[in-house]
Coordinates of C-alpha atoms and ligand atoms in Angstrom, one line a residue:
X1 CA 1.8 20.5 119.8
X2 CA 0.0 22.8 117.9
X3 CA 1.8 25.6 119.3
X4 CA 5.1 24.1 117.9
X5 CA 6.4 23.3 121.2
X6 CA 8.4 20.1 122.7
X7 CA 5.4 17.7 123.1
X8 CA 6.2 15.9 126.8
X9 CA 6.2 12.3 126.8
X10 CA 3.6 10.8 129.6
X11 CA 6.0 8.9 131.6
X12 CA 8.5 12.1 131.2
X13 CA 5.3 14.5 132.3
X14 CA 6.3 13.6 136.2
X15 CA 9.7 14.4 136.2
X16 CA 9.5 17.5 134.3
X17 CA 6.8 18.5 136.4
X18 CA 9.2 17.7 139.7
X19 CA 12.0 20.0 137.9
X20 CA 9.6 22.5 137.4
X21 CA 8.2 23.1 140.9
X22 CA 11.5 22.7 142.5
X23 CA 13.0 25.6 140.5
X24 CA 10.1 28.0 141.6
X25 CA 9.1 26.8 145.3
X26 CA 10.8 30.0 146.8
X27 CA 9.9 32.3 144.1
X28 CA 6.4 31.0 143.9
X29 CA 4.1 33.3 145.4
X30 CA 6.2 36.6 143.6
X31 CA 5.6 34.8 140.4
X32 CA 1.9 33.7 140.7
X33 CA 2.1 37.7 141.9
X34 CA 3.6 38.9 139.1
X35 CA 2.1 36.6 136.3
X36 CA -1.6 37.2 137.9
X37 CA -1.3 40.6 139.0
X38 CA -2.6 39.3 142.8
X39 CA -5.6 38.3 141.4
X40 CA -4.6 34.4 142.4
X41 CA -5.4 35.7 145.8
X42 CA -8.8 36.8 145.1
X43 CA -9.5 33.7 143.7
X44 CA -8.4 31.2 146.5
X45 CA -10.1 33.7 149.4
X46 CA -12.9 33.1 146.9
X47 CA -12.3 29.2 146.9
X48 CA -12.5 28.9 150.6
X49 CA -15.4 30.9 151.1
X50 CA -17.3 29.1 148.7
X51 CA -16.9 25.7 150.4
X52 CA -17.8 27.2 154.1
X53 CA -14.8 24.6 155.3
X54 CA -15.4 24.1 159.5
X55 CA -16.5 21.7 161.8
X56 CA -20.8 22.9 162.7
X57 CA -22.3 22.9 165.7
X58 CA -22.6 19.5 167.7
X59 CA -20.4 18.1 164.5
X60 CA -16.9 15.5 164.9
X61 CA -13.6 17.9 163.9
X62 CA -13.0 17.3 160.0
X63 CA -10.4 16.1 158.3
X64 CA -9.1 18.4 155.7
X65 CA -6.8 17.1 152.9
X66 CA -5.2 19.2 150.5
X67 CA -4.0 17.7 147.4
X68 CA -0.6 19.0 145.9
X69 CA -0.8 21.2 148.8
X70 CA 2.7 22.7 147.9
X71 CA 3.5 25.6 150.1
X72 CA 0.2 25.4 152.3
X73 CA -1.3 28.5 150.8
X74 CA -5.3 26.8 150.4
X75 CA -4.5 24.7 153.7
X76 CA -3.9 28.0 156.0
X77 CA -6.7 29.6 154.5
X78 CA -9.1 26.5 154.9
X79 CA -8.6 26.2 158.9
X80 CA -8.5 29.9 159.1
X81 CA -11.7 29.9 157.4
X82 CA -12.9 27.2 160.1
X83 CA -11.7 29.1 162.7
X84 CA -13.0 32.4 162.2
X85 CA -16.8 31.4 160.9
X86 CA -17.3 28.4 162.7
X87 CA -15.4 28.6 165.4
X88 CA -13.8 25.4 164.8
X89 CA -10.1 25.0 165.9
X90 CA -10.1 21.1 166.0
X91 CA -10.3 20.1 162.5
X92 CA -7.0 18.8 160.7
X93 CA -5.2 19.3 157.8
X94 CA -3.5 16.9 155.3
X95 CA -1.3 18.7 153.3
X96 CA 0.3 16.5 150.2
X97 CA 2.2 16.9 147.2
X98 CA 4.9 14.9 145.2
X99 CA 7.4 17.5 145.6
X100 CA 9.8 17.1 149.1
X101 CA 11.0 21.0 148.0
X102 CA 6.9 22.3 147.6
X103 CA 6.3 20.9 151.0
X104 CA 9.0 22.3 153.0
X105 CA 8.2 25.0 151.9
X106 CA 4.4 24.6 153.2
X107 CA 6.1 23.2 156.6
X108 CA 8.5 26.3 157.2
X109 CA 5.8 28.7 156.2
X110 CA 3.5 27.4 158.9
X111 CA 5.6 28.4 161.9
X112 CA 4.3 31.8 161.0
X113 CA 0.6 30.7 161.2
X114 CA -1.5 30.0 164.1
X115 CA -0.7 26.3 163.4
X116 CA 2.8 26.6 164.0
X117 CA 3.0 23.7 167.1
X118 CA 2.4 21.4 164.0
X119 CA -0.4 19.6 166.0
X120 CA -3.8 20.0 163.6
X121 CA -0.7 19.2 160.5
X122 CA 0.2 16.5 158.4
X123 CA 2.6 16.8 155.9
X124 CA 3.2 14.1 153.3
X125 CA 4.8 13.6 150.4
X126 CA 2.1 11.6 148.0
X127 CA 1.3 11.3 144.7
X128 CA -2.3 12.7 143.9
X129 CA -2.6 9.7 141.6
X130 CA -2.5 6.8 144.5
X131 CA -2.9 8.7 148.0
X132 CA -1.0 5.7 149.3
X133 CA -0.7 7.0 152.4
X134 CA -4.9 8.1 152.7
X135 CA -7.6 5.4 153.2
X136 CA -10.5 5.0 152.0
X137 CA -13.3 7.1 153.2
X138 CA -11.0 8.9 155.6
X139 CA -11.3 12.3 154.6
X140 CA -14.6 15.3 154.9
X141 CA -13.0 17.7 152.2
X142 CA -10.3 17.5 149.2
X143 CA -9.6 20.4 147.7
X144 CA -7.0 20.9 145.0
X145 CA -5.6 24.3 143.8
X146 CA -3.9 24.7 140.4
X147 CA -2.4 21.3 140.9
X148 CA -4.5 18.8 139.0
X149 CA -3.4 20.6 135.5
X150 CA 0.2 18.7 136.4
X151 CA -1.3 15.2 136.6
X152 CA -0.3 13.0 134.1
X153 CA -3.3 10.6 134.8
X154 CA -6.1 13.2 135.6
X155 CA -8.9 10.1 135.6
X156 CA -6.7 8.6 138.1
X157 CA -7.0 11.5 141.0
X158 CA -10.3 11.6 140.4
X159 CA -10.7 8.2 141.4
X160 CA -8.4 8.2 143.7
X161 CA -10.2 11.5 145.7
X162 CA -13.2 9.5 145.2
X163 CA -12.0 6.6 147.2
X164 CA -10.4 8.8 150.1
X165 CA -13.7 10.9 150.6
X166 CA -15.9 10.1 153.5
X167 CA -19.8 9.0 152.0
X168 CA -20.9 13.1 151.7
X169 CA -17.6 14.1 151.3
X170 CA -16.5 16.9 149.1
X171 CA -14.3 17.7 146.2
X172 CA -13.6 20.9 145.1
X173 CA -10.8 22.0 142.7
X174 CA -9.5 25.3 141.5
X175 CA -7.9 25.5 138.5
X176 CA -7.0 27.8 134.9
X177 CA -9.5 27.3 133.0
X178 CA -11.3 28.4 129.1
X179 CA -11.8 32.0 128.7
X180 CA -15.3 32.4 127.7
X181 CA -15.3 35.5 126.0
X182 CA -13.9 35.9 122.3
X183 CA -12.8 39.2 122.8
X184 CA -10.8 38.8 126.1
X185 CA -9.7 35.0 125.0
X186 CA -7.7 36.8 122.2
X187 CA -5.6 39.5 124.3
X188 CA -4.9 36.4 127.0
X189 CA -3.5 34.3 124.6
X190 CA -1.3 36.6 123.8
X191 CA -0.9 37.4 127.3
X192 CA 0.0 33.7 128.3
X193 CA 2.3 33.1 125.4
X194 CA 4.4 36.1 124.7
X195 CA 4.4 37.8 128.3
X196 CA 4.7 34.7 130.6
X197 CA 7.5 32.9 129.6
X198 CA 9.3 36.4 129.3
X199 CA 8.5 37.2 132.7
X200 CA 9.7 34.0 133.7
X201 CA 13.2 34.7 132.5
X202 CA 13.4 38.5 133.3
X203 CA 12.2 37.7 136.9
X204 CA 13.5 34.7 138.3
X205 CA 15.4 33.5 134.9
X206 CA 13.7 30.6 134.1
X207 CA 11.9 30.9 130.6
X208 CA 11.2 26.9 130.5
X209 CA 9.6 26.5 133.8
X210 CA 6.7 28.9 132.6
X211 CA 6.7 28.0 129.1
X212 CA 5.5 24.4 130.4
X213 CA 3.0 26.4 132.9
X214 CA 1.2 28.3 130.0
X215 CA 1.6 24.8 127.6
X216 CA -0.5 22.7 130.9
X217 CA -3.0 25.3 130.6
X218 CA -3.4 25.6 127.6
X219 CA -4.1 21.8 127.3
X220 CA -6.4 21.8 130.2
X221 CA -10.0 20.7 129.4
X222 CA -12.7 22.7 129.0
X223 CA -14.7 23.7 132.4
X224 CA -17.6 20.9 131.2
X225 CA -15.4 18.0 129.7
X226 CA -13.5 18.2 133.1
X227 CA -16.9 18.8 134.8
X228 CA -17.5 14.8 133.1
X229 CA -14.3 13.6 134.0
X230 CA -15.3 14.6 137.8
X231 CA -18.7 12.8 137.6
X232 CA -17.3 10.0 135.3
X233 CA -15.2 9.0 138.5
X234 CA -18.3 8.7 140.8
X235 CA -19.2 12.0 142.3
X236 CA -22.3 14.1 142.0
X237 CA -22.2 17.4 140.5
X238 CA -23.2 20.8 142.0
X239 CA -25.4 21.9 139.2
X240 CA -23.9 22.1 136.3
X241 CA -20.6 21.1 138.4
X242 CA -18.5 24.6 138.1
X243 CA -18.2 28.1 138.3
X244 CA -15.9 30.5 136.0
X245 CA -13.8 33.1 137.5
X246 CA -12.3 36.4 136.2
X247 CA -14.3 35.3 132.3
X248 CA -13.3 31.5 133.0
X249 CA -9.2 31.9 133.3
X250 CA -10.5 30.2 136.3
X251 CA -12.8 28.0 137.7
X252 CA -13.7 26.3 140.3
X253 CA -15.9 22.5 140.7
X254 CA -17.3 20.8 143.2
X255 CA -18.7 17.3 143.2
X256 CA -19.8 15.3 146.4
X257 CA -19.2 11.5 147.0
X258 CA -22.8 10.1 147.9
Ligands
SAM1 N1 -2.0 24.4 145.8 C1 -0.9 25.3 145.8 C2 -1.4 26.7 145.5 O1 -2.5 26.8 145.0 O2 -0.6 27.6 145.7 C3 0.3 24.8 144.9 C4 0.0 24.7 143.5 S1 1.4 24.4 142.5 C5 1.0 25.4 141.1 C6 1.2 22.8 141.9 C7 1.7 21.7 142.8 O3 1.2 20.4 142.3 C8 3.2 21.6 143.0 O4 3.5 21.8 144.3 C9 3.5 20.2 142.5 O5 4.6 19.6 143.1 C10 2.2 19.5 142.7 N2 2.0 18.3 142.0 C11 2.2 18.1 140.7 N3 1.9 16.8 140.3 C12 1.5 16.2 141.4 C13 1.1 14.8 141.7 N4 1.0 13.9 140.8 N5 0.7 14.6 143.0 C14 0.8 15.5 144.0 N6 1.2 16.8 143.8 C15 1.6 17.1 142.5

């Protein structure tokens, strides 16, 4: 790459990707701490608020499904969400990811939720790409939460979202993003590539794992080419189809299936 690092063959992309997420599944949430200074937090309360998740008044329970769900940290939030502004406690959750590891993880974390008798909870190991296991218009929400960088076929999930929504379903996706400020796109750079890796292998000493994480963001697309990759699979935009957090190292889009 331009960077001079390993360039990662497609059909290798997966595997790495498995290796990756297995090293940091226990350390995860200390290192998104620690590399985002808790602001990853922020962004996901942020998330959840913005798609007002819950079952309305007079409405069917919904069926959530979150997409390379990993250790259930959107899921939680999404039926606590429900729960606490709409009073909904009916709703279920899909959570799925490729990674065995990531999801027991989500699973043993949830017996210190309120969801812990496992009832309103479906864990399966998928891959975001096919959703073999999801059919068609089945589902009321996907979200996705700095998982779709790790796709190797990003078209794909889209489609594949597409095709599990419910007719007025919603997609929405968090993920790193373009920094839309010269000034600030200069000191993160420099952030992402010089401090990252580093605290990857002072913390949890693993310099590879988070020299691939800074290299998939890095490659990302920009908020409105992705923005056209969502509506190129079939969905209507909110908009112009996003919103940039913290100067666009995030950002959130929505689209809805019509
Ligand atoms: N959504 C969680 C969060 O926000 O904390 C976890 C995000 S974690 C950075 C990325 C997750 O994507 C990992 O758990 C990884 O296993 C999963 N993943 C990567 N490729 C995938 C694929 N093709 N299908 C499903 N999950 C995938």
């Amino acid at each position: 790459t331009h960077f001079g690092f390993r360039t990662v063959a497609e059909e290798d992309k997966e595997k790495l990707v498995k290796h990756v997420f297995s090293n940091v599944a226990e350390n995860y949430d200390y290192m998104n701490d620690a590399m985002s200074l808790g602001i990853h937090r922020l962004w996901k309360d942020h998330f959840v608020a913005k798609l007002d998740p819950g079952k309305r008044p007079g409405g069917e329970p919904l069926s959530f499904l979150d997409v390379a769900g990993g250790t259930g940290d959107i899921a939680f939030r999404i039926l606590d969400h429900a729960a606490r502004v709409h009073g909904d406690t009916e709703s279920i959750m899909n959570i799925v990811d490729i990674n065995p590891e990531m999801l027991a993880e989500g699973e043993k974390r949830s017996k210190q939720t309120a969801y812990k008798d496992g009832s309103r909870l479906n864990f399966k190991v998928q891959n975001a790409e096919t959703l073999d296991a999801i059919p068609d218009n089945s589902q009321d929400v996907y979200t996705v939460a700095f998982g779709i960088r790790n796709f190797t076929n990003i078209p794909k999930a889209l489609e594949t979202a597409h095709r599990v929504l419910k007719p007025g379903g919603v997609f929405c996706c968090l993920e790193f993003s373009k920094v839309n400020n010269a000034l600030f796109d200069t000191i993160y750079q420099q952030y992402s590539f010089n401090v990252i890796p580093l605290l990857g292998q002072i913390l949890v000493n693993d310099r590879d794992s988070y020299q691939y994480l800074v290299e998939s963001i890095a490659r990302f697309p920009s908020q409105t080419k992705f923005a056209q990759m969502i509506e190129d699979a079939g969905f209507t935009l909110a908009g112009n189809g996003y919103e940039d957090l913290s100067f666009g190292i995030a950002a959130i889009h929505t689209g809805v299936k019509l």
